[in-house]
Every structure is written in C-alpha cells, then in structure tokens.
Tab-separated table of C-alpha atoms in Angstrom:
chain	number	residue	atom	x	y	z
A	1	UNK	CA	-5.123	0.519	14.115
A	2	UNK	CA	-2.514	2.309	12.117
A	3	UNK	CA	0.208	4.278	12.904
A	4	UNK	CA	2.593	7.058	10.432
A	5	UNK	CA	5.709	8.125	12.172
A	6	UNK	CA	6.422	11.445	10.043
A	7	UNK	CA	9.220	13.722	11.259
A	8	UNK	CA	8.326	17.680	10.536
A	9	UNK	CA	11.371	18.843	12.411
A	10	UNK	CA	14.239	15.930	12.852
A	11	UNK	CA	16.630	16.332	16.078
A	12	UNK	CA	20.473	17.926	14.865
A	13	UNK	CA	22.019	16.732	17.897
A	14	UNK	CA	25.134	14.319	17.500
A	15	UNK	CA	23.347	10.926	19.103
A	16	UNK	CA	26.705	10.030	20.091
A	17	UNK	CA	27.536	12.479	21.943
A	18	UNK	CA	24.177	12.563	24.016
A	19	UNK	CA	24.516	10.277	27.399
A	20	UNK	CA	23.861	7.184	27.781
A	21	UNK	CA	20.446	5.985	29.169
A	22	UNK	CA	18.618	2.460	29.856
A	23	UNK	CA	16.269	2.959	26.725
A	24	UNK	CA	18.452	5.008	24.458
A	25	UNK	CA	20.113	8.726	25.474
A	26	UNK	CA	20.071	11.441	27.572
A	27	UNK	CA	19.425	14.698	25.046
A	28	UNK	CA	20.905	17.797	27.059
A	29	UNK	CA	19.407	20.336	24.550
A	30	UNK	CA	15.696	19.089	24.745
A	31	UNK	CA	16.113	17.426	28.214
A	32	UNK	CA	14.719	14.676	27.076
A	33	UNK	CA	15.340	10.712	26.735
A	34	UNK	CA	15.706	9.490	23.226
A	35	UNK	CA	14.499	6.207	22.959
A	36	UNK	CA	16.855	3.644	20.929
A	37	UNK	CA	14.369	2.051	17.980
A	38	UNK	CA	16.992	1.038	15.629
A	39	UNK	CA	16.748	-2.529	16.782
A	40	UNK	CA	13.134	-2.897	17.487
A	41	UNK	CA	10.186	-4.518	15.462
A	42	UNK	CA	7.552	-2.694	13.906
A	43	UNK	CA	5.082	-4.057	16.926
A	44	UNK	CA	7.463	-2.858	19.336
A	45	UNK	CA	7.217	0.643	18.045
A	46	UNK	CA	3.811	0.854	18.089
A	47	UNK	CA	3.402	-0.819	21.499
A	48	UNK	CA	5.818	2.481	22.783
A	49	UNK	CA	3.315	4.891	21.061
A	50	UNK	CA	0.550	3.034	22.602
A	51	UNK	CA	1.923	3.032	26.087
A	52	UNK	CA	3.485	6.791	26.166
A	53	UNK	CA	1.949	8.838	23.079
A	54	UNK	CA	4.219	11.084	21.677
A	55	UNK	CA	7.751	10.241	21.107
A	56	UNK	CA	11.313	10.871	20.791
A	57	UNK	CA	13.277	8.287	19.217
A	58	UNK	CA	15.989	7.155	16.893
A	59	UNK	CA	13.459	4.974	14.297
A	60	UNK	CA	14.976	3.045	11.375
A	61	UNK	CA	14.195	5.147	8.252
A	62	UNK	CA	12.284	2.513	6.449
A	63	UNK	CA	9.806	3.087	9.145
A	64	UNK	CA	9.101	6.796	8.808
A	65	UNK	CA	6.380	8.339	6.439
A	66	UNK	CA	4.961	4.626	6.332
A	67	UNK	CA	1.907	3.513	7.897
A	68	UNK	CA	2.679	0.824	10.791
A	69	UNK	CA	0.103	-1.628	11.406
A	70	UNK	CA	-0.674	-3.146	14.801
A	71	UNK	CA	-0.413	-6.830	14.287
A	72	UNK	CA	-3.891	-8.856	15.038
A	73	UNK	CA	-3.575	-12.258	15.813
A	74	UNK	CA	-4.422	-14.123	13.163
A	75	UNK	CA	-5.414	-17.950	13.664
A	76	UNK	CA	-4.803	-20.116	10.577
A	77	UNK	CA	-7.757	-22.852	9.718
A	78	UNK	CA	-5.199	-25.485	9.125
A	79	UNK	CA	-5.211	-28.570	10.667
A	80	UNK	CA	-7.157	-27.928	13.693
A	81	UNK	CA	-9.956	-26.026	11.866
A	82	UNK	CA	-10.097	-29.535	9.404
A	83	UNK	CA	-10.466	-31.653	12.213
A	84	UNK	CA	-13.342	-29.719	13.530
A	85	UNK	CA	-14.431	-29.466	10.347
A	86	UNK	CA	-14.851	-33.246	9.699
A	87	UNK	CA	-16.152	-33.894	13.330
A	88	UNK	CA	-18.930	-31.232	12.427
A	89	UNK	CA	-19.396	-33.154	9.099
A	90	UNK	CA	-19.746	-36.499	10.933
A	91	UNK	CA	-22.421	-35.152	13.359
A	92	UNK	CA	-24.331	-34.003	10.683
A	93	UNK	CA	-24.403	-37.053	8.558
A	94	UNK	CA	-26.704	-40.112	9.654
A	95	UNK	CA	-26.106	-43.435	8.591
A	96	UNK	CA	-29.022	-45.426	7.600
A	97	UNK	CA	-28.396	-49.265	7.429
A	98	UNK	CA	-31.045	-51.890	6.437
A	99	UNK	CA	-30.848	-55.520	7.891
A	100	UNK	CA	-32.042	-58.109	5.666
C-alpha cells in the first residue's frame, strides 16, 4: 500500500516553543500533540498513519509530496532456496545402474 504525505496548509507555530510531550509537543493553538518524525524511518511513518489515520507531525521534508511504500517482506532465494532446489532435483532424478 502506498502512502503521500502532502501538506495543503503547514503549521506556523514556533516548534520550539510548543511543550514538550512523550512523542513530540504539546501545540497550544491547535490543542493538539505534534508527533516528532524527524528521526523516524519511512516504515515507522507509515505504521503511525496506519495505527491513528490522520496526523500531525514534524516529517523530514524529503518525505513529503513522495509516495511512501509499506515495506513487504521480501525473502531472497539464496542459499536456502538452492538447497531446496537441488534436494527437489535429486528426488526427481532416478539412477539406473546395470550389474554385469
């Protein structure tokens, strides 16, 4: 699933002077908690949106007006997947011997 965080009508107020807060700050003028994203990862963001919706946050600006993408776990064939492929192979194939 993907995400766009766009920003029609950014926040004015001074983040450092809003209070402090577990999560971010206290905004007196919209009542509100700003969460603090300027640290987080892209999966963390979307994990917030996921869990509350809507938000109000402080989001690095290479972040907004992109698309975020919810990160699938991929699983690589490497070695595993070679091994299993070369067991398969080895079921498959018969062995035909003659005894003189």
């Amino acid at each position: 699933m993907k995400y766009r965080i766009e920003i029609p009508e950014p926040c004015h107020e001074d983040w450092n002077l809003m209070t402090p807060q577990d999560k971010g700050r206290h905004c007196a003028v919209c009542d509100k908690v700003v969460v603090d994203f300027s640290k987080a990862s892209k999966q963390e963001i979307i994990n917030h949106i996921k869990k509350e919706g809507k938000i109000c946050g402080r989001i690095p600006l290479q972040y907004i007006g992109t698309d975020l993408e919810d990160e699938k776990i991929r699983k690589s064939f490497g070695l595993n997947g070679m091994v299993a492929t070369m067991v398969n192979l080895l079921a498959l194939t018969t062995i035909s011997t003659t005894i003189a």
